[in-house]
PDB file of C-alpha atoms in Angstrom:
ATOM      1  CA  PRO A   1      26.810 -57.684 -25.528  1.00 31.00           C
ATOM      2  CA  ASP A   2      28.590 -58.062 -22.336  1.00 30.00           C
ATOM      3  CA  ALA A   3      32.107 -58.264 -23.025  1.00 31.00           C
ATOM      4  CA  GLY A   4      34.766 -55.741 -24.831  1.00 33.00           C
ATOM      5  CA  PHE A   5      35.613 -55.286 -28.829  1.00 32.00           C
ATOM      6  CA  THR A   6      38.477 -57.318 -29.524  1.00 33.00           C
ATOM      7  CA  ALA A   7      37.884 -58.238 -33.017  1.00 33.00           C
ATOM      8  CA  ASP A   8      37.737 -62.103 -34.307  1.00 34.00           C
ATOM      9  CA  PRO A   9      41.844 -62.698 -35.323  1.00 31.00           C
ATOM     10  CA  LYS A  10      39.618 -64.840 -38.302  1.00 31.00           C
ATOM     11  CA  THR A  11      37.264 -61.490 -39.187  1.00 31.00           C
ATOM     12  CA  ARG A  12      40.265 -59.012 -39.720  1.00 30.00           C
ATOM     13  CA  ALA A  13      41.451 -59.191 -42.700  1.00 29.00           C
ATOM     14  CA  GLY A  14      39.063 -60.125 -44.666  1.00 31.00           C
ATOM     15  CA  ASN A  15      35.308 -58.259 -45.828  1.00 33.00           C
ATOM     16  CA  LYS A  16      36.834 -55.960 -48.389  1.00 33.00           C
ATOM     17  CA  VAL A  17      34.037 -53.158 -49.997  1.00 35.00           C
ATOM     18  CA  GLY A  18      33.877 -51.641 -52.766  1.00 39.00           C
ATOM     19  CA  GLY A  19      32.622 -48.681 -53.390  1.00 43.00           C
ATOM     20  CA  ALA A  20      33.204 -44.614 -51.816  1.00 43.00           C
ATOM     21  CA  HIS A  21      32.058 -46.168 -48.568  1.00 45.00           C
ATOM     22  CA  GLU A  22      34.097 -48.938 -48.566  1.00 49.00           C
ATOM     23  CA  ALA A  23      37.452 -44.979 -47.703  1.00 47.00           C
ATOM     24  CA  PHE A  24      35.875 -46.263 -44.509  1.00 51.00           C
ATOM     25  CA  THR A  25      36.571 -49.916 -43.665  1.00 48.00           C
ATOM     26  CA  SER A  26      40.151 -49.104 -43.466  1.00 44.00           C
ATOM     27  CA  ILE A  27      40.181 -46.906 -40.158  1.00 45.00           C
ATOM     28  CA  PHE A  28      39.421 -50.367 -38.076  1.00 46.00           C
ATOM     29  CA  ALA A  29      41.012 -52.546 -40.256  1.00 47.00           C
ATOM     30  CA  ALA A  30      43.569 -53.578 -38.343  1.00 48.00           C
ATOM     31  CA  SER A  31      43.337 -55.030 -35.092  1.00 54.00           C
ATOM     32  CA  ASP A  32      45.833 -55.187 -31.692  1.00 61.00           C
ATOM     33  CA  PRO A  33      46.687 -59.280 -31.875  1.00 67.00           C
ATOM     34  CA  GLU A  34      47.660 -57.824 -27.893  1.00 69.00           C
ATOM     35  CA  ALA A  35      44.312 -56.554 -27.331  1.00 69.00           C
ATOM     36  CA  GLU A  36      41.922 -57.624 -24.311  1.00 74.00           C
ATOM     37  CA  ILE A  37      38.328 -57.727 -23.662  1.00 77.00           C
ATOM     38  CA  VAL A  38      36.782 -55.457 -21.811  1.00 79.00           C
ATOM     39  CA  ASP A  39      33.919 -56.922 -19.491  1.00 82.00           C
ATOM     40  CA  LEU A  40      31.441 -52.912 -20.315  1.00 84.00           C
ATOM     41  CA  LEU A  41      29.279 -54.262 -17.913  1.00 81.00           C
ATOM     42  CA  ARG A  42      32.269 -54.152 -15.038  1.00 81.00           C
ATOM     43  CA  ASN A  43      34.029 -50.595 -16.194  1.00 84.00           C
ATOM     44  CA  PRO A  44      30.743 -47.988 -16.691  1.00 87.00           C
ATOM     45  CA  GLU A  45      31.247 -45.190 -18.803  1.00 90.00           C
ATOM     46  CA  GLY A  46      30.813 -42.348 -16.315  1.00 88.00           C
ATOM     47  CA  ASN A  47      33.150 -40.184 -14.750  1.00 86.00           C
ATOM     48  CA  THR A  48      36.951 -40.827 -13.759  1.00 85.00           C
ATOM     49  CA  GLY A  49      38.102 -37.425 -13.109  1.00 82.00           C
ATOM     50  CA  TYR A  50      39.803 -36.789 -16.375  1.00 76.00           C
ATOM     51  CA  VAL A  51      38.900 -33.092 -16.714  1.00 69.00           C
ATOM     52  CA  GLY A  52      40.613 -30.082 -16.680  1.00 66.00           C
ATOM     53  CA  GLU A  53      42.596 -28.281 -19.597  1.00 73.00           C
ATOM     54  CA  MET A  54      44.043 -31.032 -20.810  1.00 71.00           C
ATOM     55  CA  ALA A  55      40.295 -32.431 -21.524  1.00 73.00           C
ATOM     56  CA  ASN A  56      39.053 -29.854 -22.217  1.00 77.00           C
ATOM     57  CA  ARG A  57      42.131 -29.347 -25.447  1.00 81.00           C
ATOM     58  CA  ILE A  58      41.392 -33.292 -26.440  1.00 82.00           C
ATOM     59  CA  TRP A  59      37.473 -31.966 -27.277  1.00 83.00           C
ATOM     60  CA  GLU A  60      38.458 -28.069 -29.030  1.00 83.00           C
ATOM     61  CA  ALA A  61      40.852 -30.840 -31.151  1.00 82.00           C
ATOM     62  CA  ILE A  62      38.464 -32.372 -32.139  1.00 82.00           C
ATOM     63  CA  TYR A  63      36.314 -30.054 -33.956  1.00 79.00           C
ATOM     64  CA  SER A  64      38.862 -27.433 -34.663  1.00 75.00           C
ATOM     65  CA  GLU A  65      40.207 -29.859 -36.799  1.00 63.00           C
ATOM     66  CA  ASN A  66      38.000 -31.799 -38.411  1.00 60.00           C
ATOM     67  CA  CYS A  67      36.454 -29.497 -40.298  1.00 62.00           C
ATOM     68  CA  PHE A  68      35.718 -29.227 -44.175  1.00 55.00           C
ATOM     69  CA  HIS A  69      36.247 -25.408 -45.462  1.00 47.00           C
ATOM     70  CA  PRO A  70      39.217 -22.905 -43.342  1.00 39.00           C
ATOM     71  CA  HIS A  71      37.114 -19.123 -42.756  1.00 39.00           C
ATOM     72  CA  GLU A  72      39.544 -17.182 -45.273  1.00 42.00           C
ATOM     73  CA  ASP A  73      41.749 -15.893 -42.541  1.00 38.00           C
ATOM     74  CA  GLY A  74      42.673 -19.694 -42.483  1.00 35.00           C
ATOM     75  CA  ARG A  75      41.191 -20.795 -39.017  1.00 36.00           C
ATOM     76  CA  LEU A  76      38.888 -23.979 -39.313  1.00 35.00           C
ATOM     77  CA  GLY A  77      35.162 -23.662 -38.458  1.00 42.00           C
ATOM     78  CA  ASN A  78      32.136 -24.422 -37.585  1.00 50.00           C
ATOM     79  CA  PRO A  79      30.727 -26.606 -40.882  1.00 47.00           C
ATOM     80  CA  ALA A  80      27.201 -26.477 -39.351  1.00 45.00           C
ATOM     81  CA  SER A  81      27.489 -22.759 -40.937  1.00 49.00           C
ATOM     82  CA  HIS A  82      28.161 -23.943 -44.289  1.00 47.00           C
ATOM     83  CA  GLU A  83      25.516 -23.785 -46.203  1.00 47.00           C
ATOM     84  CA  CYS A  84      26.425 -27.961 -47.362  1.00 57.00           C
ATOM     85  CA  ALA A  85      23.918 -30.310 -45.788  1.00 62.00           C
ATOM     86  CA  GLU A  86      25.914 -32.909 -45.432  1.00 64.00           C
ATOM     87  CA  GLU A  87      28.428 -31.280 -43.452  1.00 71.00           C
ATOM     88  CA  SER A  88      26.607 -30.212 -40.787  1.00 77.00           C
ATOM     89  CA  VAL A  89      24.739 -33.013 -40.433  1.00 79.00           C
ATOM     90  CA  PHE A  90      28.692 -35.423 -39.770  1.00 83.00           C
ATOM     91  CA  TYR A  91      29.512 -31.973 -37.471  1.00 86.00           C
ATOM     92  CA  ARG A  92      25.984 -32.813 -36.336  1.00 88.00           C
ATOM     93  CA  LEU A  93      27.369 -36.506 -35.135  1.00 90.00           C
ATOM     94  CA  ILE A  94      29.841 -35.489 -34.348  1.00 91.00           C
ATOM     95  CA  SER A  95      27.852 -33.145 -31.170  1.00 92.00           C
ATOM     96  CA  GLY A  96      25.619 -36.249 -30.532  1.00 94.00           C
ATOM     97  CA  LEU A  97      28.440 -38.348 -29.495  1.00 95.00           C
ATOM     98  CA  HIS A  98      30.213 -35.118 -27.335  1.00 94.00           C
ATOM     99  CA  THR A  99      25.945 -35.329 -25.826  1.00 96.00           C
ATOM    100  CA  SER A 100      25.909 -38.356 -25.141  1.00 96.00           C
ATOM    101  CA  ILE A 101      29.399 -38.761 -23.276  1.00 94.00           C
ATOM    102  CA  SER A 102      28.591 -35.918 -21.162  1.00 94.00           C
ATOM    103  CA  ALA A 103      25.084 -37.069 -20.565  1.00 95.00           C
ATOM    104  CA  HIS A 104      26.576 -40.818 -19.286  1.00 94.00           C
ATOM    105  CA  ILE A 105      29.379 -39.110 -16.733  1.00 93.00           C
ATOM    106  CA  ALA A 106      26.517 -36.624 -15.609  1.00 93.00           C
ATOM    107  CA  ALA A 107      23.993 -39.612 -14.913  1.00 92.00           C
ATOM    108  CA  ASN A 108      26.964 -41.867 -13.389  1.00 90.00           C
ATOM    109  CA  PHE A 109      28.889 -38.523 -11.329  1.00 89.00           C
ATOM    110  CA  TYR A 110      29.333 -40.327  -7.350  1.00 80.00           C
ATOM    111  CA  LEU A 111      30.373 -43.643  -6.868  1.00 73.00           C
ATOM    112  CA  ASN A 112      27.550 -45.530  -4.807  1.00 68.00           C
ATOM    113  CA  GLU A 113      28.537 -46.787  -1.562  1.00 63.00           C
ATOM    114  CA  ASP A 114      25.376 -48.195  -0.118  1.00 58.00           C
ATOM    115  CA  SER A 115      25.832 -52.105  -0.589  1.00 47.00           C
ATOM    116  CA  THR A 116      21.870 -52.289  -0.540  1.00 45.00           C
ATOM    117  CA  THR A 117      22.215 -50.749  -4.209  1.00 46.00           C
ATOM    118  CA  ILE A 118      25.088 -52.808  -5.170  1.00 47.00           C
ATOM    119  CA  SER A 119      24.043 -55.831  -7.487  1.00 52.00           C
ATOM    120  CA  LEU A 120      25.508 -58.522  -8.796  1.00 46.00           C
ATOM    121  CA  GLY A 121      27.507 -59.437 -13.040  1.00 50.00           C
ATOM    122  CA  SER A 122      26.842 -62.481 -15.214  1.00 51.00           C
ATOM    123  CA  ASP A 123      29.761 -63.733 -13.350  1.00 54.00           C
ATOM    124  CA  GLY A 124      28.104 -63.572  -9.392  1.00 56.00           C
ATOM    125  CA  LYS A 125      30.676 -60.539  -8.747  1.00 60.00           C
ATOM    126  CA  PRO A 126      29.593 -57.228  -7.646  1.00 60.00           C
ATOM    127  CA  LEU A 127      29.119 -54.301  -9.710  1.00 63.00           C
ATOM    128  CA  ARG A 128      29.323 -50.135  -9.363  1.00 66.00           C
ATOM    129  CA  LYS A 129      26.886 -48.878  -9.292  1.00 75.00           C
ATOM    130  CA  PHE A 130      26.787 -44.962  -9.374  1.00 81.00           C
ATOM    131  CA  ARG A 131      24.945 -41.464  -8.309  1.00 86.00           C
ATOM    132  CA  PRO A 132      23.899 -38.389 -11.018  1.00 91.00           C
ATOM    133  CA  ASP A 133      24.985 -35.192 -10.690  1.00 91.00           C
ATOM    134  CA  CYS A 134      21.842 -33.815 -12.176  1.00 93.00           C
ATOM    135  CA  ARG A 135      23.744 -29.981 -11.802  1.00 93.00           C
ATOM    136  CA  GLU A 136      26.138 -30.589 -14.083  1.00 93.00           C
ATOM    137  CA  MET A 137      24.197 -32.663 -16.216  1.00 95.00           C
ATOM    138  CA  SER A 138      22.123 -29.351 -16.888  1.00 94.00           C
ATOM    139  CA  ARG A 139      25.603 -27.615 -16.981  1.00 93.00           C
ATOM    140  CA  ARG A 140      26.859 -30.015 -19.630  1.00 93.00           C
ATOM    141  CA  VAL A 141      23.677 -31.119 -22.030  1.00 95.00           C
ATOM    142  CA  HIS A 142      20.402 -28.644 -20.562  1.00 94.00           C
ATOM    143  CA  ASN A 143      21.537 -26.233 -21.025  1.00 93.00           C
ATOM    144  CA  PHE A 144      22.174 -26.423 -24.818  1.00 93.00           C
ATOM    145  CA  PRO A 145      19.244 -27.290 -26.013  1.00 92.00           C
ATOM    146  CA  ASP A 146      20.991 -27.626 -29.980  1.00 92.00           C
ATOM    147  CA  ARG A 147      22.973 -29.562 -27.745  1.00 93.00           C
ATOM    148  CA  ARG A 148      19.986 -32.424 -26.949  1.00 94.00           C
ATOM    149  CA  LYS A 149      18.808 -31.910 -30.614  1.00 92.00           C
ATOM    150  CA  ASN A 150      21.971 -33.194 -32.415  1.00 92.00           C
ATOM    151  CA  LEU A 151      21.912 -36.332 -29.905  1.00 95.00           C
ATOM    152  CA  TYR A 152      18.977 -37.539 -31.341  1.00 93.00           C
ATOM    153  CA  ILE A 153      20.131 -36.926 -34.917  1.00 90.00           C
ATOM    154  CA  LEU A 154      22.711 -39.135 -34.279  1.00 93.00           C
ATOM    155  CA  TYR A 155      20.704 -42.138 -32.031  1.00 93.00           C
ATOM    156  CA  GLN A 156      18.222 -42.161 -35.375  1.00 90.00           C
ATOM    157  CA  PHE A 157      21.941 -41.990 -37.677  1.00 91.00           C
ATOM    158  CA  VAL A 158      22.756 -45.347 -36.213  1.00 94.00           C
ATOM    159  CA  LEU A 159      19.690 -46.745 -35.136  1.00 92.00           C
ATOM    160  CA  ARG A 160      19.235 -46.813 -39.656  1.00 90.00           C
ATOM    161  CA  ALA A 161      22.696 -47.520 -40.586  1.00 92.00           C
ATOM    162  CA  MET A 162      21.703 -50.864 -38.207  1.00 93.00           C
ATOM    163  CA  ALA A 163      18.306 -52.278 -39.765  1.00 91.00           C
ATOM    164  CA  LYS A 164      20.029 -51.821 -43.313  1.00 91.00           C
ATOM    165  CA  VAL A 165      22.589 -54.382 -42.092  1.00 93.00           C
ATOM    166  CA  GLU A 166      19.905 -56.854 -39.905  1.00 93.00           C
ATOM    167  CA  SER A 167      20.677 -59.573 -41.741  1.00 93.00           C
ATOM    168  CA  GLN A 168      24.415 -59.521 -40.046  1.00 94.00           C
ATOM    169  CA  PHE A 169      22.910 -59.809 -36.569  1.00 94.00           C
ATOM    170  CA  VAL A 170      20.683 -62.269 -36.875  1.00 92.00           C
ATOM    171  CA  GLY A 171      20.593 -63.502 -40.505  1.00 92.00           C
ATOM    172  CA  ASP A 172      23.421 -66.586 -38.581  1.00 92.00           C
ATOM    173  CA  LEU A 173      22.785 -66.428 -34.452  1.00 92.00           C
ATOM    174  CA  SER A 174      25.709 -68.750 -34.726  1.00 91.00           C
ATOM    175  CA  ILE A 175      27.948 -65.862 -35.285  1.00 90.00           C
ATOM    176  CA  TYR A 176      26.914 -65.727 -30.599  1.00 90.00           C
ATOM    177  CA  ASP A 177      28.640 -68.907 -30.595  1.00 90.00           C
ATOM    178  CA  THR A 178      29.977 -69.313 -27.086  1.00 87.00           C
ATOM    179  CA  ASP A 179      30.766 -72.602 -25.060  1.00 86.00           C
ATOM    180  CA  ASN A 180      28.726 -70.723 -22.541  1.00 89.00           C
ATOM    181  CA  LYS A 181      25.037 -72.828 -24.276  1.00 90.00           C
ATOM    182  CA  GLU A 182      22.321 -70.512 -21.800  1.00 90.00           C
ATOM    183  CA  ASP A 183      24.349 -67.050 -21.864  1.00 89.00           C
ATOM    184  CA  ASP A 184      24.332 -67.207 -25.899  1.00 91.00           C
ATOM    185  CA  GLY A 185      20.697 -68.226 -25.908  1.00 93.00           C
ATOM    186  CA  ARG A 186      19.557 -65.078 -23.487  1.00 92.00           C
ATOM    187  CA  LEU A 187      22.230 -63.183 -26.264  1.00 91.00           C
ATOM    188  CA  LYS A 188      20.260 -64.661 -29.508  1.00 93.00           C
ATOM    189  CA  GLN A 189      16.809 -64.039 -28.270  1.00 93.00           C
ATOM    190  CA  GLU A 190      17.801 -60.168 -27.527  1.00 92.00           C
ATOM    191  CA  MET A 191      19.112 -59.703 -30.056  1.00 92.00           C
ATOM    192  CA  GLN A 192      15.840 -61.182 -32.596  1.00 92.00           C
ATOM    193  CA  LEU A 193      14.306 -58.847 -30.330  1.00 91.00           C
ATOM    194  CA  LEU A 194      16.340 -55.889 -30.381  1.00 90.00           C
ATOM    195  CA  PHE A 195      14.746 -56.136 -34.426  1.00 90.00           C
ATOM    196  CA  THR A 196      11.555 -56.640 -33.656  1.00 89.00           C
ATOM    197  CA  ARG A 197      11.505 -52.928 -32.034  1.00 84.00           C
ATOM    198  CA  LYS A 198       9.396 -49.269 -33.724  1.00 78.00           C
ATOM    199  CA  LEU A 199      12.486 -47.933 -33.568  1.00 76.00           C
ATOM    200  CA  LEU A 200      14.868 -50.266 -36.058  1.00 75.00           C
ATOM    201  CA  CYS A 201      11.354 -51.188 -37.968  1.00 70.00           C
ATOM    202  CA  GLN A 202      10.343 -46.892 -39.335  1.00 68.00           C
ATOM    203  CA  LYS A 203      12.961 -45.065 -41.559  1.00 68.00           C
ATOM    204  CA  THR A 204      14.521 -42.714 -38.605  1.00 65.00           C
ATOM    205  CA  PHE A 205      16.929 -41.577 -40.713  1.00 69.00           C
ATOM    206  CA  ASP A 206      17.118 -40.242 -44.317  1.00 71.00           C
ATOM    207  CA  ASP A 207      19.257 -41.878 -45.969  1.00 67.00           C
ATOM    208  CA  VAL A 208      18.860 -41.705 -49.249  1.00 66.00           C
ATOM    209  CA  ARG A 209      18.854 -37.639 -49.353  1.00 70.00           C
ATOM    210  CA  PHE A 210      21.909 -37.692 -47.219  1.00 69.00           C
ATOM    211  CA  LEU A 211      25.252 -37.644 -49.389  1.00 67.00           C
ATOM    212  CA  GLU A 212      22.606 -37.502 -52.529  1.00 69.00           C
ATOM    213  CA  SER A 213      24.593 -34.417 -54.457  1.00 69.00           C
ATOM    214  CA  PRO A 214      27.936 -34.428 -55.966  1.00 74.00           C
ATOM    215  CA  MET A 215      29.161 -32.648 -54.179  1.00 71.00           C
ATOM    216  CA  GLY A 216      27.998 -34.461 -50.762  1.00 71.00           C
ATOM    217  CA  ARG A 217      29.675 -37.869 -52.532  1.00 75.00           C
ATOM    218  CA  SER A 218      32.913 -36.460 -52.579  1.00 77.00           C
ATOM    219  CA  LEU A 219      32.956 -35.623 -48.971  1.00 78.00           C
ATOM    220  CA  ILE A 220      33.322 -38.908 -48.137  1.00 80.00           C
ATOM    221  CA  PRO A 221      37.198 -38.927 -48.086  1.00 80.00           C
ATOM    222  CA  SER A 222      37.378 -35.392 -46.042  1.00 81.00           C
ATOM    223  CA  MET A 223      34.837 -37.367 -43.727  1.00 83.00           C
ATOM    224  CA  LYS A 224      37.065 -41.062 -43.501  1.00 81.00           C
ATOM    225  CA  ARG A 225      39.736 -38.183 -42.492  1.00 82.00           C
ATOM    226  CA  MET A 226      38.130 -37.022 -40.281  1.00 85.00           C
ATOM    227  CA  MET A 227      37.432 -39.772 -38.513  1.00 85.00           C
ATOM    228  CA  SER A 228      40.745 -41.067 -38.377  1.00 84.00           C
ATOM    229  CA  ASN A 229      41.574 -38.292 -37.247  1.00 84.00           C
ATOM    230  CA  ILE A 230      39.387 -38.452 -33.959  1.00 86.00           C
ATOM    231  CA  THR A 231      40.467 -42.017 -33.919  1.00 81.00           C
ATOM    232  CA  THR A 232      43.822 -41.022 -33.549  1.00 83.00           C
ATOM    233  CA  LEU A 233      43.053 -37.621 -30.646  1.00 84.00           C
ATOM    234  CA  MET A 234      41.275 -40.611 -28.420  1.00 85.00           C
ATOM    235  CA  ASP A 235      45.130 -41.861 -28.297  1.00 83.00           C
ATOM    236  CA  CYS A 236      45.951 -39.742 -26.557  1.00 82.00           C
ATOM    237  CA  LEU A 237      43.105 -39.708 -23.651  1.00 83.00           C
ATOM    238  CA  THR A 238      46.051 -40.229 -20.489  1.00 82.00           C
ATOM    239  CA  CYS A 239      42.549 -41.443 -18.539  1.00 85.00           C
ATOM    240  CA  GLU A 240      42.386 -45.517 -20.249  1.00 87.00           C
ATOM    241  CA  LYS A 241      38.618 -46.102 -19.323  1.00 88.00           C
ATOM    242  CA  CYS A 242      37.903 -43.147 -21.421  1.00 89.00           C
ATOM    243  CA  ARG A 243      40.170 -43.608 -23.994  1.00 88.00           C
ATOM    244  CA  LEU A 244      38.003 -47.058 -24.224  1.00 90.00           C
ATOM    245  CA  TRP A 245      35.298 -46.218 -24.170  1.00 92.00           C
ATOM    246  CA  GLY A 246      36.217 -43.499 -26.492  1.00 91.00           C
ATOM    247  CA  LYS A 247      37.850 -45.362 -29.116  1.00 91.00           C
ATOM    248  CA  LEU A 248      34.697 -48.245 -28.896  1.00 92.00           C
ATOM    249  CA  GLN A 249      31.946 -45.162 -30.397  1.00 94.00           C
ATOM    250  CA  THR A 250      34.672 -43.732 -32.730  1.00 93.00           C
ATOM    251  CA  HIS A 251      34.658 -47.288 -34.226  1.00 92.00           C
ATOM    252  CA  GLY A 252      30.535 -46.567 -33.309  1.00 94.00           C
ATOM    253  CA  VAL A 253      30.252 -43.638 -35.527  1.00 94.00           C
ATOM    254  CA  THR A 254      32.613 -44.818 -38.582  1.00 93.00           C
ATOM    255  CA  THR A 255      31.372 -48.217 -39.170  1.00 94.00           C
ATOM    256  CA  ALA A 256      27.601 -46.640 -39.136  1.00 93.00           C
ATOM    257  CA  LEU A 257      29.574 -44.659 -41.461  1.00 91.00           C
ATOM    258  CA  LYS A 258      29.939 -46.612 -43.577  1.00 91.00           C
ATOM    259  CA  VAL A 259      27.147 -47.934 -44.301  1.00 92.00           C
ATOM    260  CA  ILE A 260      24.802 -44.946 -44.551  1.00 88.00           C
ATOM    261  CA  THR A 261      27.255 -43.564 -46.969  1.00 86.00           C
ATOM    262  CA  ALA A 262      27.842 -47.218 -49.456  1.00 86.00           C
ATOM    263  CA  PRO A 263      25.481 -46.567 -53.022  1.00 81.00           C
ATOM    264  CA  GLU A 264      22.178 -48.290 -52.472  1.00 79.00           C
ATOM    265  CA  GLY A 265      21.738 -51.629 -52.602  1.00 81.00           C
ATOM    266  CA  VAL A 266      26.015 -51.890 -52.531  1.00 85.00           C
ATOM    267  CA  SER A 267      25.315 -54.926 -49.505  1.00 87.00           C
ATOM    268  CA  VAL A 268      28.014 -54.134 -46.672  1.00 91.00           C
ATOM    269  CA  PRO A 269      29.926 -56.783 -44.872  1.00 93.00           C
ATOM    270  CA  LEU A 270      31.257 -55.944 -40.873  1.00 94.00           C
ATOM    271  CA  ARG A 271      33.392 -56.860 -39.949  1.00 92.00           C
ATOM    272  CA  LYS A 272      33.239 -58.769 -35.873  1.00 89.00           C
ATOM    273  CA  ALA A 273      34.595 -55.930 -33.950  1.00 89.00           C
ATOM    274  CA  GLU A 274      32.217 -52.841 -36.248  1.00 93.00           C
ATOM    275  CA  MET A 275      28.549 -55.411 -35.204  1.00 93.00           C
ATOM    276  CA  ILE A 276      29.846 -54.778 -31.109  1.00 91.00           C
ATOM    277  CA  ALA A 277      31.309 -51.458 -31.616  1.00 93.00           C
ATOM    278  CA  MET A 278      27.961 -50.465 -33.644  1.00 95.00           C
ATOM    279  CA  VAL A 279      25.452 -51.858 -31.215  1.00 94.00           C
ATOM    280  CA  ASN A 280      26.979 -50.285 -28.172  1.00 94.00           C
ATOM    281  CA  LEU A 281      27.175 -47.282 -29.654  1.00 96.00           C
ATOM    282  CA  ALA A 282      23.692 -47.858 -29.911  1.00 95.00           C
ATOM    283  CA  ARG A 283      22.987 -48.620 -26.309  1.00 94.00           C
ATOM    284  CA  GLN A 284      24.953 -46.026 -25.309  1.00 95.00           C
ATOM    285  CA  LEU A 285      22.608 -43.724 -27.335  1.00 96.00           C
ATOM    286  CA  ALA A 286      19.113 -44.805 -26.067  1.00 94.00           C
ATOM    287  CA  THR A 287      21.090 -45.168 -22.268  1.00 94.00           C
ATOM    288  CA  SER A 288      21.670 -40.758 -22.939  1.00 95.00           C
ATOM    289  CA  VAL A 289      18.576 -39.955 -24.178  1.00 94.00           C
ATOM    290  CA  HIS A 290      16.277 -42.068 -20.420  1.00 94.00           C
ATOM    291  CA  TYR A 291      19.336 -40.497 -17.960  1.00 94.00           C
ATOM    292  CA  ILE A 292      18.245 -36.598 -19.559  1.00 95.00           C
ATOM    293  CA  ARG A 293      14.614 -37.571 -19.951  1.00 93.00           C
ATOM    294  CA  ASN A 294      13.933 -39.543 -16.837  1.00 92.00           C
ATOM    295  CA  VAL A 295      17.649 -39.574 -14.416  1.00 92.00           C
ATOM    296  CA  CYS A 296      18.353 -35.817 -14.837  1.00 93.00           C
ATOM    297  CA  PRO A 297      14.924 -34.911 -16.570  1.00 92.00           C
ATOM    298  CA  GLU A 298      15.239 -30.314 -17.833  1.00 87.00           C
ATOM    299  CA  PRO A 299      14.617 -28.659 -14.571  1.00 79.00           C
ATOM    300  CA  LYS A 300      11.212 -26.883 -14.605  1.00 72.00           C
ATOM    301  CA  VAL A 301      10.852 -23.340 -14.368  1.00 55.00           C
ATOM    302  CA  ASP A 302       8.694 -22.464 -11.336  1.00 52.00           C
ATOM    303  CA  LEU A 303       6.738 -20.382 -12.181  1.00 50.00           C
ATOM    304  CA  GLU A 304       4.736 -19.441  -8.584  1.00 55.00           C
ATOM    305  CA  GLU A 305       8.533 -18.551  -7.322  1.00 54.00           C
ATOM    306  CA  GLN A 306       9.643 -16.310 -10.042  1.00 51.00           C
ATOM    307  CA  LEU A 307       6.809 -14.234  -9.722  1.00 51.00           C
ATOM    308  CA  ARG A 308       6.765 -14.543  -6.260  1.00 57.00           C
ATOM    309  CA  PRO A 309       8.857 -10.845  -5.840  1.00 54.00           C
ATOM    310  CA  LEU A 310       7.075  -8.866  -8.578  1.00 47.00           C
ATOM    311  CA  LYS A 311       3.880 -10.756  -5.965  1.00 48.00           C
ATOM    312  CA  GLU A 312       5.537  -9.369  -2.621  1.00 54.00           C
ATOM    313  CA  ALA A 313       6.824  -5.430  -5.005  1.00 50.00           C
ATOM    314  CA  ASN A 314       3.351  -5.146  -6.903  1.00 48.00           C
ATOM    315  CA  PRO A 315       0.005  -6.989  -4.767  1.00 44.00           C
ATOM    316  CA  PRO A 316      -3.053  -4.863  -6.873  1.00 41.00           C
ATOM    317  CA  LEU A 317      -1.536  -6.152 -10.096  1.00 36.00           C
ATOM    318  CA  PHE A 318      -2.209 -10.507  -8.620  1.00 38.00           C
ATOM    319  CA  ASN A 319      -4.679 -11.608  -6.511  1.00 37.00           C
ATOM    320  CA  ASP A 320      -5.086 -15.682  -5.643  1.00 37.00           C
ATOM    321  CA  GLU A 321      -6.096 -17.048  -9.087  1.00 36.00           C
ATOM    322  CA  MET A 322      -3.042 -17.001 -11.217  1.00 32.00           C
TER     323      MET A 322
END
């Protein structure tokens, strides 16, 4: 999808679903009639210079205000520290989103002014290109193995959600029809191809075990409240581009939760905005994995360089065959 995430006015009012997962429906149910379509290719997620106290406070608020249980002294703690597995998974989903955003910032850190690297968009206009800062990737991602793991967990979670509603993406390809038949045809082919990929054809996340306990299912209203909190906090971002990507991906996580928490066998109709959000979130997560594995891979430890001081200090203990 090249465009943004404005909902189709025809789908604003309907598709109310019964069951516990209905709790997630209302968070993004209303669409702003003044919303604008945004070309995400022209506004890629990356470094905007929005750093410092305000940016840190947003994430601190997201983590501190979105916990299931307070400590005895009243402070809110890390849900991953509690015994309930469902709480831990929810925390890891939010951490995974944070990691993905961090990876995009590091991989798209510097604006590339070299005109030879500029490619053209679908409308023939040039797209801006960025260069990575791999030291920033290490500082934000590689130095924290748990963050990478949480990114993979979120990626698996979203892929499983998409696989469960495959029929809504490829069952009726006419939903992608616009006035541009060439682009429509290409998009339909790509969507069909997407759902034949191995990652979407195999079960990457055990949704049956997720929220299987009575306590786990009782947490669904709390999850809805926390996702609503996160969405509200994203509105506090004064950086428009940050707010755009933050809300789009939060919408995607909310949609994935709505699908995964649905009782087995219950249909979960999705709005156009929800489908667009989840597909774009999956794309961002896949790109993040590519960034941390290929663009800025984890630095390899140079054992020879580490041993050099020891060799110089204790030459008899080492030989060239080591």
